[in-house]
Coordinates of C-alpha atoms and ligand atoms in Angstrom, one line a residue:
X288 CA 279.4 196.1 99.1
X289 CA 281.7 196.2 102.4
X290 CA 282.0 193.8 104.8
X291 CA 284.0 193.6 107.8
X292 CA 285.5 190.3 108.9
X293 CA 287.3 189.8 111.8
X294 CA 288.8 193.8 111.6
X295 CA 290.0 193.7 108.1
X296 CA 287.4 195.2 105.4
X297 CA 286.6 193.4 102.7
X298 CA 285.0 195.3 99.3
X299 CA 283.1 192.8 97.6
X300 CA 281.8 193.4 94.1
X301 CA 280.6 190.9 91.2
X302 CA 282.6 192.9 88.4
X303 CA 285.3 195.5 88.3
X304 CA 287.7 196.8 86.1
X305 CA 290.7 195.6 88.4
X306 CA 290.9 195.1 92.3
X307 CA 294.2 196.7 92.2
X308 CA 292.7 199.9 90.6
X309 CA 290.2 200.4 93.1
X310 CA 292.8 199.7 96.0
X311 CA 294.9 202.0 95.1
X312 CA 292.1 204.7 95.1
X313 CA 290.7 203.2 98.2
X314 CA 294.5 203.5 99.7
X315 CA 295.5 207.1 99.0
X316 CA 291.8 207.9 100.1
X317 CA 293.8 206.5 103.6
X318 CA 292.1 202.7 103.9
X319 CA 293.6 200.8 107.0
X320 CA 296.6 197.8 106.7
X321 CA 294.8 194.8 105.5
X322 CA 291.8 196.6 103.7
X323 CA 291.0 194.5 100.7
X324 CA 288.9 194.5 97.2
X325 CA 287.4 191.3 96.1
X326 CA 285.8 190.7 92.3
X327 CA 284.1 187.6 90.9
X328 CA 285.3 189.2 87.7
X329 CA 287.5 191.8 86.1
X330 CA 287.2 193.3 82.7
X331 CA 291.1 195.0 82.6
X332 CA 292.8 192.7 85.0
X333 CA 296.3 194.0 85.2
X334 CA 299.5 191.3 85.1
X335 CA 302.9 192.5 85.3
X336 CA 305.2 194.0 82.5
X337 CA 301.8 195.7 80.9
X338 CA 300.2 192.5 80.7
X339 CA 296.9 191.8 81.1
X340 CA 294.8 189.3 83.5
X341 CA 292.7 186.7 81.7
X342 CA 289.5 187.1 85.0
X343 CA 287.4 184.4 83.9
X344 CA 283.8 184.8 85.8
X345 CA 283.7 182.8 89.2
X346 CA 286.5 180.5 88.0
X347 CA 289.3 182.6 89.4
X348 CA 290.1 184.8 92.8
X349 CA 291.1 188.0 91.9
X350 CA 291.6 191.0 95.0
X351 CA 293.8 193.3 96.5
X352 CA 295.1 193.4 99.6
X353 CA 296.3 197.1 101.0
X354 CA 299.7 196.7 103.3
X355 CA 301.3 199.0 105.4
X356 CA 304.0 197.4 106.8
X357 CA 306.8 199.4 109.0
X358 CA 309.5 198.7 106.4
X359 CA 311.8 201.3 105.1
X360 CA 311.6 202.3 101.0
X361 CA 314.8 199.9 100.7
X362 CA 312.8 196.7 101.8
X363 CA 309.4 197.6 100.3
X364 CA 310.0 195.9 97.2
X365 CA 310.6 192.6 99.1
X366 CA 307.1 192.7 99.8
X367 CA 306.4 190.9 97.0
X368 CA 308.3 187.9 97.7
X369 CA 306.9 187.7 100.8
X370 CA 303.0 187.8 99.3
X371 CA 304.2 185.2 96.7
X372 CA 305.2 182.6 99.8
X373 CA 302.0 183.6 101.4
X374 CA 299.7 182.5 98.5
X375 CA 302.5 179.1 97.9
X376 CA 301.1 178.5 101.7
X377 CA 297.7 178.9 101.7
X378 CA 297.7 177.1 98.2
X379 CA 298.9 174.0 99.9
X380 CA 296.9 174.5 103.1
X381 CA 293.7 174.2 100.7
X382 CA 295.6 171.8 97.6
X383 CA 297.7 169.6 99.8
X384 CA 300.1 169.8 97.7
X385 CA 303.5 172.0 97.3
X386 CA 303.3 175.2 95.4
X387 CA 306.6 176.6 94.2
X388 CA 307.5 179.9 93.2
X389 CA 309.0 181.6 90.1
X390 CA 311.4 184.7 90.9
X391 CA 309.8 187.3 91.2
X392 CA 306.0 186.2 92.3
X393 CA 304.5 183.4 90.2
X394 CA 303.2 180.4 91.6
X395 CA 303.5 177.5 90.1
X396 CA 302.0 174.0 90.7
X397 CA 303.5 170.9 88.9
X398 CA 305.5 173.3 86.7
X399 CA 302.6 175.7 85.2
X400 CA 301.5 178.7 86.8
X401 CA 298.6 179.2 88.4
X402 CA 298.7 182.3 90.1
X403 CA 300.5 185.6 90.1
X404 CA 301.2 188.7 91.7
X405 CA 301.1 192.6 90.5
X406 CA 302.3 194.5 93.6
X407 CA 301.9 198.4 93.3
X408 CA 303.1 200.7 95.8
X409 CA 302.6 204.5 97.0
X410 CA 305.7 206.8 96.3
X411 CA 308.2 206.1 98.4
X412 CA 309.0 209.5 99.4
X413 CA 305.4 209.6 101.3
X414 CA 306.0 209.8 105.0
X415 CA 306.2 206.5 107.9
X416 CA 302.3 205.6 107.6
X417 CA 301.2 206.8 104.5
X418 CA 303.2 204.4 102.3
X419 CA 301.5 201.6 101.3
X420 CA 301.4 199.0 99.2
X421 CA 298.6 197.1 97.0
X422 CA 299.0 193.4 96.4
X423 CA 297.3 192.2 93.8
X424 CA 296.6 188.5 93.4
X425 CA 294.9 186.5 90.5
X426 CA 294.9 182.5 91.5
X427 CA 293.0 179.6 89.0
X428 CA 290.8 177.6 91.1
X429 CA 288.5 175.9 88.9
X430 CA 289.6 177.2 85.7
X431 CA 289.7 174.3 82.9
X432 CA 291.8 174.1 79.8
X433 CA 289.5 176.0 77.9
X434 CA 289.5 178.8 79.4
X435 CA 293.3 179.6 78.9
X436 CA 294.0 181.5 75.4
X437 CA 296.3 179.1 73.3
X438 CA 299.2 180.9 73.7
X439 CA 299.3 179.7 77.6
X440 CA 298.8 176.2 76.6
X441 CA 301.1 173.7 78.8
X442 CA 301.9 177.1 80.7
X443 CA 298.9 177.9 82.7
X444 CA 296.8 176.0 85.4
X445 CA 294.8 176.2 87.9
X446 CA 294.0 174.3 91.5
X447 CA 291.4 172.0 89.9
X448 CA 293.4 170.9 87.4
X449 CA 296.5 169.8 89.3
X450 CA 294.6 168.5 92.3
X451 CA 291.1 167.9 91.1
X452 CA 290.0 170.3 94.2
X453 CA 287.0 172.8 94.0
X454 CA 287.9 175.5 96.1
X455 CA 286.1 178.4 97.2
X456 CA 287.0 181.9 96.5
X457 CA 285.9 183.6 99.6
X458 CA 288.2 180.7 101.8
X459 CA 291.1 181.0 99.8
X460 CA 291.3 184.3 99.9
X461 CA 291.1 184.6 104.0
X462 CA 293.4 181.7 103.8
X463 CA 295.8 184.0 101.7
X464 CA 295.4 187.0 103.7
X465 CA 296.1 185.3 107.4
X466 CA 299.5 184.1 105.7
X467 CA 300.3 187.5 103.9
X468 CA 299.5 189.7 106.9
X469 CA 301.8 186.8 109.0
X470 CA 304.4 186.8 106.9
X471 CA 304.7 190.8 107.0
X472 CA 304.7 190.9 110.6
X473 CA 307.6 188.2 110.7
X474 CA 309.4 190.7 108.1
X475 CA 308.9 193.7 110.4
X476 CA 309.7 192.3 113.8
X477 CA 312.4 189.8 112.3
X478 CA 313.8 190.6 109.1
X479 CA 313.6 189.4 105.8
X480 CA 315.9 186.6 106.3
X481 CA 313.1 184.2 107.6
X482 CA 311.0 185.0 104.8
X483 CA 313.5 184.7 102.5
X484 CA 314.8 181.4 103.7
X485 CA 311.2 179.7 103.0
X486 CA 311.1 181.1 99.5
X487 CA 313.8 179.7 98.2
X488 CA 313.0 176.3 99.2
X489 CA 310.0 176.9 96.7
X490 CA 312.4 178.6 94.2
X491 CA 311.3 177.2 90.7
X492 CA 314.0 178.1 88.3
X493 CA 317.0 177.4 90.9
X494 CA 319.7 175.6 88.8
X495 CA 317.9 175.6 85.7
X496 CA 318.9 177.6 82.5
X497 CA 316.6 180.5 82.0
X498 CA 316.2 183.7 79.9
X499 CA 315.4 186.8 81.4
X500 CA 314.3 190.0 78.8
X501 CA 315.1 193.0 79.8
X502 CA 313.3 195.9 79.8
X503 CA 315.3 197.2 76.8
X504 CA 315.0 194.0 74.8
X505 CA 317.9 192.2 75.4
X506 CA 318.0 188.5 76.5
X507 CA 320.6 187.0 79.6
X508 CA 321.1 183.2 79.4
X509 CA 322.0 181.7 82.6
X510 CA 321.6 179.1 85.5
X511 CA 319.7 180.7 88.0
X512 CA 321.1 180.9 91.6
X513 CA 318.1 181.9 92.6
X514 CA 317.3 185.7 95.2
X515 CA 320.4 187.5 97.0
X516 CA 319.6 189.0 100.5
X517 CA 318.0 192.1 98.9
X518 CA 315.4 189.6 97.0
X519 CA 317.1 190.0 93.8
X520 CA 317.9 187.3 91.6
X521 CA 321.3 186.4 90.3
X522 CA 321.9 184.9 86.8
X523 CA 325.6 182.9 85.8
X524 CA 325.6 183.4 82.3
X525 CA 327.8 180.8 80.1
X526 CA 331.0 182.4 80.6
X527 CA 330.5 182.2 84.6
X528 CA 329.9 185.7 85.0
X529 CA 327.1 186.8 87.7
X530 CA 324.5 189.2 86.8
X531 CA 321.6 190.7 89.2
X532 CA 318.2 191.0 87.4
X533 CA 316.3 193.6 89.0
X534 CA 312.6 192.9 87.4
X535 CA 311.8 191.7 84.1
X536 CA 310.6 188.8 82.2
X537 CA 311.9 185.3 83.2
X538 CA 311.5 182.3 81.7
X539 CA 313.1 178.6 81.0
X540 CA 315.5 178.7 78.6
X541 CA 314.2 177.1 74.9
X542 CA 311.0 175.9 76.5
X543 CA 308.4 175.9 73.6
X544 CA 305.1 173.9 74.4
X545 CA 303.3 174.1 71.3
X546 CA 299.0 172.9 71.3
X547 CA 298.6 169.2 70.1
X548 CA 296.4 169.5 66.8
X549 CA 293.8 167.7 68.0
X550 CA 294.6 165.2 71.0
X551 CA 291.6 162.7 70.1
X552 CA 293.5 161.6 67.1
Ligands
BTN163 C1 301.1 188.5 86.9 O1 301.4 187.4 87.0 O2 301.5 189.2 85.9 C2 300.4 189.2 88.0 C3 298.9 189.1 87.8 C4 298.1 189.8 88.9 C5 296.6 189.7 88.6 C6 295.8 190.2 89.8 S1 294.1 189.8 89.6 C7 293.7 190.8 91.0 C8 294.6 192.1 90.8 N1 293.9 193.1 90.0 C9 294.6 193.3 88.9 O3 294.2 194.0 88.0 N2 295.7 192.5 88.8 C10 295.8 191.7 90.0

């Protein structure tokens, strides 16, 4: 189903295999800057690193939002920071609270995540206009313990559980894409340094000791000192030497949560 609101379509449907799938169809096929898919549910919800999306029915939002921002290759894959702050926003325009941000794109509320970002992007040798990128983002609203698999226990949340808030989908979302579509224009007309400046005083993992896994394996200790200028983060590891991490898998350093047997005893 397509609706248009205020300019920007919207493709509404009650299940799909993933909003970013369909996007990126729906964006080589030529769909306009701030096109977007909606789904009350996915059946191979996509996460980053080859993860998947847990898209629990009508408990989550999960769209796609297609971007195509004047930015050259170099600063297309800052476009991700900038979607993360825009969800942090609107999360605390509808939660009241203060959303923070985990290098590169979770968001986090009172230390768990609730949200994420997959951003996928046309080749970069496409010419001005036809690059684009797809933003993909899954947020908890009303999702309860129960619906996380055990393995995200004392990681995962959602907006209901940290606030006690219903929200609704269909406002969140317009919520998200006003800031997103904001935050780009800010980026193209000023830089990235504005955008940049408000992430980091989100930044979750600032100071703290973290591992990050390469793609090959192999596991960097360190203190984070959070993004450099290019949106990369920079790692100290224990002999004081600075490292940039590209992309990858970040997490607090020796942070095992493990499920209480049964917390009515
Ligand atoms: C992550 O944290 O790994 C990113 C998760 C992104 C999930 C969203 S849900 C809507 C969109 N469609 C997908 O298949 N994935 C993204």
């Amino acid at each position: 189903m397509l609706f248009l609101f205020a300019m920007y379509p919207i493709h509404f449907f009650e299940s799909i295999p993933s909003t970013n799938t369909l996007a990126k169809k729906l964006a080589e096929n030529g769909a306009l800057h701030g096109t977007a898919v909606i789904a009350t549910s996915q059946t191979e919800g996509r996460g980053r690193l080859g993860k998947s999306w847990h898209s629990v029915a009508g408990k989550g939002l999960y769209c796609s939002i297609i971007v195509r921002p004047k930015l050259t290759p170099q600063d297309f894959p800052k476009i991700t920071l900038a979607a993360g702050l825009g969800v942090a926003q609107a999360v605390d325009r509808i939660a009241g609270g203060f959303s923070q941000l985990k290098w590169p794109n979770d968001i986090f509320l009172n230390g768990k995540k609730c949200g994420g970002i997959l951003t996928e992007s046309s080749a970069m040798n496409e010419p001005d206009g036809r690059r684009f990128a797809v933003i993909g983002i899954g947020l908890n609203l009303s999702s309860s313990l129960e619906d996380f698999p055990e393995e995200l226990y004392g990681k995962a949340t959602s907006i209901f559980l940290e606030t006690g808030i219903f929200s609704d989908a269909s406002q969140v979302f317009l919520a998200i894409r006003n800031e997103i579509l904001q935050l780009l224009d800010v980026f193209c007309n000023d830089g990235f340094q504005p955008v940049l400046t408000a992430w980091k005083r989100r930044d979750f993992l600032l100071g703290k000791e973290t591992e990050c896994v390469g793609f090959d394996g192999k596991i960097l200790v360190g203190v984070s000192l959070g993004p450099d200028d290019e949106g990369q983060l920079h790692v100290k590891d224990l002999k004081g030497e600075i490292h940039t991490v590209l992309s990858g898998d970040i997490r607090l350093a020796g942070k095992v949560i493990k499920k209480p047997v049964d917390a009515s005893l």
